[in-house]
């Protein structure tokens, strides 16, 4: 597991939403103001006020400017890994070169 500053994660991902949309291509869909990433069985919704993680269509965790809330502990590792990837500079470079 990683030591995570969830408020910083929220800020970084929120600021990169448009870039992430381009990088992720077909893996992400924009619906209204939300960028939705599908990674079965996880669905990630990057919205204006929070980043939500769904497991089998049920809200399992979310991150906002106050921090993180895990509703279902089974997603904790996936949330941490996705957040690490979405905030990583290497993630952007890797995806663009592909």
PDB file of C-alpha atoms in Angstrom:
ATOM      1  CA  UNK A   1       0.000   0.000   0.000  1.00  0.00           C
ATOM      2  CA  UNK A   2       1.049   3.596  -0.554  1.00  0.00           C
ATOM      3  CA  UNK A   3       1.068   6.584   1.782  1.00  0.00           C
ATOM      4  CA  UNK A   4      -1.331   8.887  -0.031  1.00  0.00           C
ATOM      5  CA  UNK A   5      -2.211  12.572   0.333  1.00  0.00           C
ATOM      6  CA  UNK A   6      -5.754  12.172  -0.990  1.00  0.00           C
ATOM      7  CA  UNK A   7      -6.433  15.913  -1.231  1.00  0.00           C
ATOM      8  CA  UNK A   8      -3.389  16.293  -3.471  1.00  0.00           C
ATOM      9  CA  UNK A   9      -4.504  13.298  -5.558  1.00  0.00           C
ATOM     10  CA  UNK A  10      -7.943  14.889  -6.013  1.00  0.00           C
ATOM     11  CA  UNK A  11      -6.377  18.198  -7.040  1.00  0.00           C
ATOM     12  CA  UNK A  12      -3.961  16.639  -9.551  1.00  0.00           C
ATOM     13  CA  UNK A  13      -6.541  14.407 -11.213  1.00  0.00           C
ATOM     14  CA  UNK A  14      -9.108  17.219 -11.387  1.00  0.00           C
ATOM     15  CA  UNK A  15      -6.569  19.526 -13.020  1.00  0.00           C
ATOM     16  CA  UNK A  16      -5.630  16.859 -15.591  1.00  0.00           C
ATOM     17  CA  UNK A  17      -9.164  15.834 -16.579  1.00  0.00           C
ATOM     18  CA  UNK A  18      -8.955  17.150 -20.155  1.00  0.00           C
ATOM     19  CA  UNK A  19      -5.491  15.687 -20.695  1.00  0.00           C
ATOM     20  CA  UNK A  20      -6.618  12.343 -19.292  1.00  0.00           C
ATOM     21  CA  UNK A  21      -9.553  12.307 -21.709  1.00  0.00           C
ATOM     22  CA  UNK A  22      -7.147  12.576 -24.656  1.00  0.00           C
ATOM     23  CA  UNK A  23      -4.638  10.093 -23.243  1.00  0.00           C
ATOM     24  CA  UNK A  24      -7.200   7.425 -22.385  1.00  0.00           C
ATOM     25  CA  UNK A  25      -8.979   7.566 -25.734  1.00  0.00           C
ATOM     26  CA  UNK A  26     -11.500   4.718 -26.006  1.00  0.00           C
ATOM     27  CA  UNK A  27     -11.053   3.688 -22.355  1.00  0.00           C
ATOM     28  CA  UNK A  28     -12.796   6.908 -21.280  1.00  0.00           C
ATOM     29  CA  UNK A  29     -16.107   8.495 -22.208  1.00  0.00           C
ATOM     30  CA  UNK A  30     -17.193  12.047 -21.465  1.00  0.00           C
ATOM     31  CA  UNK A  31     -20.814  12.356 -20.349  1.00  0.00           C
ATOM     32  CA  UNK A  32     -21.783  15.887 -19.395  1.00  0.00           C
ATOM     33  CA  UNK A  33     -19.060  17.197 -17.092  1.00  0.00           C
ATOM     34  CA  UNK A  34     -17.950  13.701 -16.053  1.00  0.00           C
ATOM     35  CA  UNK A  35     -15.093  11.717 -17.539  1.00  0.00           C
ATOM     36  CA  UNK A  36     -15.870   8.023 -17.072  1.00  0.00           C
ATOM     37  CA  UNK A  37     -13.151   5.374 -17.197  1.00  0.00           C
ATOM     38  CA  UNK A  38     -14.165   1.743 -17.586  1.00  0.00           C
ATOM     39  CA  UNK A  39     -11.923  -0.966 -16.147  1.00  0.00           C
ATOM     40  CA  UNK A  40     -14.233  -3.892 -15.374  1.00  0.00           C
ATOM     41  CA  UNK A  41     -15.428  -4.387 -12.721  1.00  0.00           C
ATOM     42  CA  UNK A  42     -14.354  -0.854 -11.681  1.00  0.00           C
ATOM     43  CA  UNK A  43     -15.828   2.337 -13.122  1.00  0.00           C
ATOM     44  CA  UNK A  44     -14.149   5.660 -12.321  1.00  0.00           C
ATOM     45  CA  UNK A  45     -16.057   8.917 -12.676  1.00  0.00           C
ATOM     46  CA  UNK A  46     -14.006  12.100 -12.633  1.00  0.00           C
ATOM     47  CA  UNK A  47     -16.576  14.782 -11.909  1.00  0.00           C
ATOM     48  CA  UNK A  48     -16.288  18.458 -10.981  1.00  0.00           C
ATOM     49  CA  UNK A  49     -16.655  17.993  -7.224  1.00  0.00           C
ATOM     50  CA  UNK A  50     -15.384  14.445  -6.691  1.00  0.00           C
ATOM     51  CA  UNK A  51     -13.814  11.346  -8.172  1.00  0.00           C
ATOM     52  CA  UNK A  52     -16.035   8.301  -7.658  1.00  0.00           C
ATOM     53  CA  UNK A  53     -15.155   4.623  -7.891  1.00  0.00           C
ATOM     54  CA  UNK A  54     -17.932   2.132  -8.573  1.00  0.00           C
ATOM     55  CA  UNK A  55     -17.738  -1.630  -8.157  1.00  0.00           C
ATOM     56  CA  UNK A  56     -20.438  -3.507 -10.054  1.00  0.00           C
ATOM     57  CA  UNK A  57     -22.490  -0.289 -10.404  1.00  0.00           C
ATOM     58  CA  UNK A  58     -22.383   0.443  -6.635  1.00  0.00           C
ATOM     59  CA  UNK A  59     -20.491   3.422  -5.215  1.00  0.00           C
ATOM     60  CA  UNK A  60     -17.455   1.894  -3.481  1.00  0.00           C
ATOM     61  CA  UNK A  61     -15.211   4.918  -2.798  1.00  0.00           C
ATOM     62  CA  UNK A  62     -14.800   8.567  -3.587  1.00  0.00           C
ATOM     63  CA  UNK A  63     -12.192  11.296  -3.313  1.00  0.00           C
ATOM     64  CA  UNK A  64     -12.959  14.978  -2.923  1.00  0.00           C
ATOM     65  CA  UNK A  65     -11.251  18.082  -1.566  1.00  0.00           C
ATOM     66  CA  UNK A  66     -11.692  16.705   1.985  1.00  0.00           C
ATOM     67  CA  UNK A  67      -9.947  13.394   1.298  1.00  0.00           C
ATOM     68  CA  UNK A  68     -11.029   9.826   0.611  1.00  0.00           C
ATOM     69  CA  UNK A  69     -13.997   7.737   1.732  1.00  0.00           C
ATOM     70  CA  UNK A  70     -13.948   3.957   1.258  1.00  0.00           C
ATOM     71  CA  UNK A  71     -17.456   2.524   1.354  1.00  0.00           C
ATOM     72  CA  UNK A  72     -16.280  -0.911   0.209  1.00  0.00           C
ATOM     73  CA  UNK A  73     -12.761  -1.819   1.372  1.00  0.00           C
ATOM     74  CA  UNK A  74     -12.406  -4.355  -1.468  1.00  0.00           C
ATOM     75  CA  UNK A  75     -11.587  -1.503  -3.872  1.00  0.00           C
ATOM     76  CA  UNK A  76      -8.894   0.120  -1.739  1.00  0.00           C
ATOM     77  CA  UNK A  77      -5.927  -1.330  -3.630  1.00  0.00           C
ATOM     78  CA  UNK A  78      -7.506  -0.623  -7.045  1.00  0.00           C
ATOM     79  CA  UNK A  79      -8.256   2.978  -6.031  1.00  0.00           C
ATOM     80  CA  UNK A  80      -4.671   3.478  -4.887  1.00  0.00           C
ATOM     81  CA  UNK A  81      -3.236   1.969  -8.069  1.00  0.00           C
ATOM     82  CA  UNK A  82      -5.527   3.975 -10.356  1.00  0.00           C
ATOM     83  CA  UNK A  83      -4.762   7.187  -8.477  1.00  0.00           C
ATOM     84  CA  UNK A  84      -1.043   6.530  -8.707  1.00  0.00           C
ATOM     85  CA  UNK A  85      -1.373   5.984 -12.464  1.00  0.00           C
ATOM     86  CA  UNK A  86      -3.630   8.992 -13.084  1.00  0.00           C
ATOM     87  CA  UNK A  87      -1.299  11.360 -11.208  1.00  0.00           C
ATOM     88  CA  UNK A  88       1.946   9.955 -12.608  1.00  0.00           C
ATOM     89  CA  UNK A  89       3.911  11.946 -15.152  1.00  0.00           C
ATOM     90  CA  UNK A  90       5.074   8.649 -16.639  1.00  0.00           C
ATOM     91  CA  UNK A  91       1.463   7.666 -17.290  1.00  0.00           C
ATOM     92  CA  UNK A  92       1.057  10.567 -19.707  1.00  0.00           C
ATOM     93  CA  UNK A  93       4.312   9.868 -21.520  1.00  0.00           C
ATOM     94  CA  UNK A  94       3.622   6.154 -21.817  1.00  0.00           C
ATOM     95  CA  UNK A  95       0.161   6.641 -23.266  1.00  0.00           C
ATOM     96  CA  UNK A  96       1.185   9.316 -25.785  1.00  0.00           C
ATOM     97  CA  UNK A  97       4.061   7.255 -27.215  1.00  0.00           C
ATOM     98  CA  UNK A  98       1.842   4.258 -27.794  1.00  0.00           C
TER      99      UNK A  98
END
